[in-house]
Each structure stands twice: as C-alpha cells, then as structure tokens.
CSV table of C-alpha atoms in Angstrom, one decimal:
chain,number,residue,atom,x,y,z
A,729,UNK,CA,-6.0,15.0,-8.0
A,730,UNK,CA,-7.6,11.7,-7.1
A,731,UNK,CA,-8.6,10.8,-3.6
A,732,UNK,CA,-9.7,7.8,-1.8
A,733,UNK,CA,-11.4,8.5,1.7
A,734,UNK,CA,-11.6,5.9,4.1
A,735,UNK,CA,-13.8,5.7,7.3
A,736,UNK,CA,-13.4,5.1,10.3
A,737,UNK,CA,-9.8,5.8,11.3
A,738,UNK,CA,-9.9,3.6,14.1
A,739,UNK,CA,-12.3,0.9,15.4
A,740,UNK,CA,-12.5,-1.0,18.7
A,741,UNK,CA,-15.0,-3.9,18.8
A,742,UNK,CA,-15.5,-6.7,21.3
A,743,UNK,CA,-14.7,-10.2,19.8
A,744,UNK,CA,-17.7,-11.5,18.2
A,745,UNK,CA,-18.7,-8.1,17.1
A,746,UNK,CA,-19.1,-7.3,13.3
A,747,UNK,CA,-16.8,-4.6,11.7
A,748,UNK,CA,-17.2,-2.6,8.6
A,749,UNK,CA,-14.6,-0.1,6.9
A,750,UNK,CA,-15.6,2.3,4.0
A,751,UNK,CA,-13.7,3.8,1.0
A,752,UNK,CA,-15.2,6.5,-1.1
A,753,UNK,CA,-13.3,7.6,-4.5
A,754,UNK,CA,-13.7,11.0,-6.0
A,755,UNK,CA,-13.2,9.7,-9.3
A,756,UNK,CA,-14.4,6.3,-11.0
A,757,UNK,CA,-12.5,3.5,-10.5
A,758,UNK,CA,-10.8,0.9,-12.4
A,759,UNK,CA,-10.7,-1.6,-9.7
A,760,UNK,CA,-10.0,-1.4,-6.0
A,761,UNK,CA,-7.6,-3.5,-3.9
A,762,UNK,CA,-8.0,-4.4,0.1
A,763,UNK,CA,-4.8,-4.9,2.2
A,764,UNK,CA,-4.0,-6.0,5.6
A,765,UNK,CA,-1.4,-4.6,7.9
A,766,UNK,CA,-0.7,-6.4,11.2
A,767,UNK,CA,1.0,-4.4,13.9
A,768,UNK,CA,4.9,-3.9,12.8
A,769,UNK,CA,4.4,-5.9,9.1
A,770,UNK,CA,3.6,-5.1,5.7
A,771,UNK,CA,0.7,-4.5,3.7
A,772,UNK,CA,-0.9,-7.9,2.6
A,773,UNK,CA,-3.1,-8.3,-0.5
A,774,UNK,CA,-6.5,-9.6,0.7
A,775,UNK,CA,-8.8,-9.2,-2.6
A,776,UNK,CA,-9.3,-7.2,-5.7
A,777,UNK,CA,-12.5,-6.0,-7.1
A,778,UNK,CA,-13.3,-5.2,-10.7
A,779,UNK,CA,-16.8,-5.1,-11.7
A,780,UNK,CA,-19.7,-3.0,-10.7
A,781,UNK,CA,-21.6,-4.1,-7.9
A,782,UNK,CA,-19.1,-7.0,-7.3
A,783,UNK,CA,-19.3,-9.0,-3.8
A,784,UNK,CA,-16.7,-11.2,-3.1
A,785,UNK,CA,-16.3,-13.2,-0.1
A,786,UNK,CA,-13.5,-14.7,2.0
A,787,UNK,CA,-14.8,-16.7,5.3
A,788,UNK,CA,-15.9,-14.1,7.5
A,789,UNK,CA,-14.7,-11.1,5.2
A,790,UNK,CA,-17.7,-9.6,2.8
A,791,UNK,CA,-16.0,-7.1,0.2
A,792,UNK,CA,-18.2,-4.9,-1.8
A,793,UNK,CA,-17.6,-2.6,-4.8
A,794,UNK,CA,-20.4,0.3,-5.5
A,795,UNK,CA,-22.4,0.2,-8.5
A,796,UNK,CA,-20.6,3.3,-10.1
A,797,UNK,CA,-17.2,1.9,-9.0
A,798,UNK,CA,-16.8,4.8,-6.7
A,799,UNK,CA,-17.1,3.2,-3.3
A,800,UNK,CA,-16.4,0.0,-1.4
A,801,UNK,CA,-16.8,-1.5,2.0
A,802,UNK,CA,-15.1,-4.7,3.7
A,803,UNK,CA,-17.1,-6.1,6.3
A,804,UNK,CA,-15.9,-8.8,8.9
A,805,UNK,CA,-18.3,-10.9,10.6
A,806,UNK,CA,-17.9,-11.9,14.3
A,807,UNK,CA,-14.2,-10.5,14.6
A,808,UNK,CA,-11.8,-12.6,16.3
A,809,UNK,CA,-8.5,-11.3,17.8
A,810,UNK,CA,-6.3,-12.7,14.6
A,811,UNK,CA,-8.4,-9.5,12.9
A,812,UNK,CA,-6.6,-7.1,14.7
A,813,UNK,CA,-4.6,-4.7,12.1
A,814,UNK,CA,-5.0,-1.9,9.7
A,815,UNK,CA,-7.1,-2.4,6.7
A,816,UNK,CA,-6.5,-0.7,3.6
A,817,UNK,CA,-7.9,0.1,0.3
A,818,UNK,CA,-6.3,0.9,-2.7
A,819,UNK,CA,-7.9,2.4,-5.6
A,820,UNK,CA,-6.6,2.4,-9.2
A,821,UNK,CA,-7.7,5.2,-11.6
A,822,UNK,CA,-9.6,4.4,-14.9
A,823,UNK,CA,-8.0,6.0,-17.9
A,824,UNK,CA,-4.8,4.3,-18.5
A,825,UNK,CA,-2.9,5.8,-15.4
A,826,UNK,CA,-0.7,3.4,-13.3
A,827,UNK,CA,-1.1,5.5,-9.9
A,828,UNK,CA,-2.8,4.0,-7.2
A,829,UNK,CA,-4.2,6.2,-4.1
A,830,UNK,CA,-4.6,4.5,-0.7
A,831,UNK,CA,-7.0,5.2,1.8
A,832,UNK,CA,-5.8,6.5,5.2
A,833,UNK,CA,-6.5,3.1,6.5
A,834,UNK,CA,-9.0,1.8,9.3
A,835,UNK,CA,-7.1,0.4,12.3
A,836,UNK,CA,-9.1,-2.3,14.2
A,837,UNK,CA,-8.6,-3.4,17.7
A,838,UNK,CA,-10.4,-6.5,19.0
A,839,UNK,CA,-10.9,-6.5,22.7
A,840,UNK,CA,-11.0,-10.4,23.7
B,584,UNK,CA,10.4,-18.5,-2.0
B,585,UNK,CA,8.8,-15.0,-3.7
B,586,UNK,CA,9.9,-12.1,-1.8
B,587,UNK,CA,10.4,-8.3,-1.9
B,588,UNK,CA,13.5,-7.6,-0.2
B,589,UNK,CA,14.7,-4.4,1.1
B,590,UNK,CA,17.4,-3.0,3.0
B,591,UNK,CA,18.2,-1.7,5.5
B,592,UNK,CA,15.3,-2.3,7.6
B,593,UNK,CA,16.1,0.6,10.1
B,594,UNK,CA,18.2,3.4,9.4
B,595,UNK,CA,19.4,6.7,11.2
B,596,UNK,CA,21.2,9.5,9.6
B,597,UNK,CA,21.8,13.2,9.5
B,598,UNK,CA,20.5,15.9,7.2
B,599,UNK,CA,22.1,16.0,4.0
B,600,UNK,CA,23.8,12.8,3.9
B,601,UNK,CA,22.8,11.1,0.5
B,602,UNK,CA,21.3,7.6,1.1
B,603,UNK,CA,20.1,4.7,-0.9
B,604,UNK,CA,17.1,2.2,0.1
B,605,UNK,CA,17.5,-0.9,-1.9
B,606,UNK,CA,14.5,-2.9,-3.2
B,607,UNK,CA,14.8,-6.2,-5.1
B,608,UNK,CA,12.1,-8.7,-5.9
B,609,UNK,CA,12.6,-12.3,-7.3
B,610,UNK,CA,9.3,-12.4,-9.0
B,611,UNK,CA,9.9,-11.1,-12.3
B,612,UNK,CA,7.3,-8.8,-11.8
B,613,UNK,CA,7.2,-5.8,-14.4
B,614,UNK,CA,5.7,-2.8,-11.8
B,615,UNK,CA,7.5,-1.7,-9.0
B,616,UNK,CA,6.8,1.5,-6.9
B,617,UNK,CA,7.7,3.1,-3.3
B,618,UNK,CA,5.6,4.1,-0.7
B,619,UNK,CA,5.9,5.8,2.4
B,620,UNK,CA,3.9,5.7,5.5
B,621,UNK,CA,3.0,8.5,7.8
B,622,UNK,CA,0.6,8.3,11.0
B,623,UNK,CA,-2.6,9.8,9.8
B,624,UNK,CA,-1.7,10.0,6.1
B,625,UNK,CA,-1.8,6.0,5.4
B,626,UNK,CA,0.3,4.9,2.2
B,627,UNK,CA,1.6,7.3,-0.6
B,628,UNK,CA,3.1,6.6,-3.6
B,629,UNK,CA,6.4,8.1,-4.3
B,630,UNK,CA,7.7,6.6,-7.7
B,631,UNK,CA,6.6,3.8,-9.7
B,632,UNK,CA,8.0,2.0,-12.3
B,633,UNK,CA,6.3,0.4,-15.4
B,634,UNK,CA,9.3,-1.6,-16.5
B,635,UNK,CA,13.2,-1.5,-17.1
B,636,UNK,CA,14.1,2.3,-17.7
B,637,UNK,CA,10.6,3.4,-17.1
B,638,UNK,CA,9.6,5.2,-14.2
B,639,UNK,CA,7.2,8.3,-13.1
B,640,UNK,CA,6.2,10.1,-10.2
B,641,UNK,CA,3.5,9.3,-7.9
B,642,UNK,CA,1.8,11.8,-5.3
B,643,UNK,CA,5.2,12.6,-3.2
B,644,UNK,CA,8.1,12.7,-5.4
B,645,UNK,CA,9.6,15.8,-4.2
B,646,UNK,CA,13.1,14.9,-2.5
B,647,UNK,CA,13.5,11.3,-4.0
B,648,UNK,CA,14.9,9.9,-6.9
B,649,UNK,CA,14.7,6.3,-8.3
B,650,UNK,CA,15.9,4.2,-11.1
B,651,UNK,CA,15.1,1.0,-12.9
B,652,UNK,CA,18.3,-0.2,-14.4
B,653,UNK,CA,17.2,-4.1,-13.8
B,654,UNK,CA,13.8,-5.5,-13.9
B,655,UNK,CA,14.4,-7.0,-10.2
B,656,UNK,CA,15.9,-4.1,-8.4
B,657,UNK,CA,14.1,-0.5,-7.7
B,658,UNK,CA,16.3,1.4,-5.4
B,659,UNK,CA,14.9,4.3,-3.6
B,660,UNK,CA,18.0,7.5,-3.5
B,661,UNK,CA,17.4,10.3,-1.1
B,662,UNK,CA,20.1,12.9,-2.4
B,663,UNK,CA,19.9,15.3,0.5
B,664,UNK,CA,17.8,14.0,3.3
B,665,UNK,CA,15.5,16.3,5.8
B,666,UNK,CA,13.7,15.5,8.8
B,667,UNK,CA,10.4,15.8,6.8
B,668,UNK,CA,11.6,12.5,5.0
B,669,UNK,CA,11.5,10.4,8.5
B,670,UNK,CA,9.0,8.0,7.7
B,671,UNK,CA,8.4,4.2,7.1
B,672,UNK,CA,8.9,3.1,3.6
B,673,UNK,CA,7.7,0.1,1.5
B,674,UNK,CA,8.5,-1.1,-1.9
B,675,UNK,CA,6.2,-3.3,-3.4
B,676,UNK,CA,6.0,-5.0,-6.8
B,677,UNK,CA,3.2,-6.5,-8.8
B,678,UNK,CA,2.8,-8.8,-12.1
B,679,UNK,CA,0.8,-5.9,-14.1
B,680,UNK,CA,-0.4,-2.4,-13.6
B,681,UNK,CA,-2.8,-2.3,-10.8
B,682,UNK,CA,-4.8,-5.4,-11.9
B,683,UNK,CA,-2.7,-7.9,-9.8
B,684,UNK,CA,-1.7,-8.1,-6.2
B,685,UNK,CA,1.1,-6.1,-4.8
B,686,UNK,CA,3.7,-7.9,-2.9
B,687,UNK,CA,5.5,-5.4,-0.2
B,688,UNK,CA,8.7,-5.8,1.3
B,689,UNK,CA,9.4,-5.8,5.1
B,690,UNK,CA,10.0,-2.0,5.5
B,691,UNK,CA,12.3,0.4,6.2
B,692,UNK,CA,12.3,2.6,9.0
B,693,UNK,CA,13.9,6.0,8.1
B,694,UNK,CA,14.8,8.7,10.7
B,695,UNK,CA,16.4,12.0,9.5
B,696,UNK,CA,18.4,13.9,12.2
C-alpha cells in the first residue's frame, strides 16, 4: 500500500535557527497537505499543495511539492518558541481513492 | 462556531466491554474519518465516509465499526475492545475528498485494561 515516509522524527533547534521536515511517498500523489499539532492538541491544517513543483509561503513557513509529486518539504525560517509542535504531512493518492496516508510526523522542540 | 466534537475526551474501559465514541460536525461536510495516533506511528486512518450510508476501510480497520446514518454524525464503535486499541483517537471532517482542509476533533484518549 501507499507509504509516506517523513524525516526527521525529532528535531531540536535553538530559537532563531531554521528547521526543515521532509516527506517522501512511494507513489505519486494527487495532493499533499501539512498539519501542525501542538502538544496536547489536535492537528490543525496549515496548507495544501496540488501542482507539480508548487511552492507556497506563509510568513516564515515555506512549503514545496516536488516535480514528480512524490515528495514535499516544510521549511521554517528563524524558528520561534511558538513553532513548537509536531508537523505532519498527509498524502492523498491519485486514482480516485479516498484514503489518506499521514507521515509519522516531525516533533520540533525550540530551545529559547 | 465551526467545529468537530468528540465525546468522551477520556475513557478507561475493560477488555470486551462495547463502547462508542461519538463524533459530530456542524459544517455540513461530506467527508468524515477516524484516526488513531500512537507514538512512533503517527496518524493512521481507521475508517472514512464519503457521505451518508457510504463508509470504507482505512489502513487499520480491524476491531472497529462505524456508521453514517446522518451527515453530521460518524460514531466509532469498538464491539469488543482489547488493550492494543489503547490509543488517542481523532475524528475529522472536510468539505471534499482530500482536496480541502480537514478539521479535527479534540481527540479521545482511550485506555483498555
């Protein structure tokens, strides 16, 4: 079945440093979404990428979708303590299937 | 306020005692789904529903049942819970099938002893 690998699983950074998490799918995706889950909270939607090679920005967050629509990344510039949480990618399969596969998540700790 | 409501938030039960976790959304969304979240495994989809009376298995459906008799409700049923179903469960809804954002409930932490 479809697999979405996400790395790293954990990342500790000093406040002000950059952070990147990567997702790779075993199959071509229709689209990919990114979610953030604060400690003790529920996943909250950040963004969706649909087109091959798409790049979207939200303030200090930059999201990319690979040309082959099999990989994606989330980059945070100059992390802040408010960025703490777990970041998940969610890949939707091509071909009319309605199932989604989440990456394992990257837990980000920001050291003040 | 647009929201997905799950109940209960916390539940401790014994092996074999049937239980239901309710999920309700007030956004008129067509797509609803259930996930379990376990350390080191991320979020795994249990069941999903594309509309009323239309449900299908996700990646980890064994030991669970769902129903979708009304658009707003999507309960998760554990007929005979076992300790390996101890987990954090999330219900989610979205307007469409994967091309719109999903709204998650607050989560239900279930412990089966």
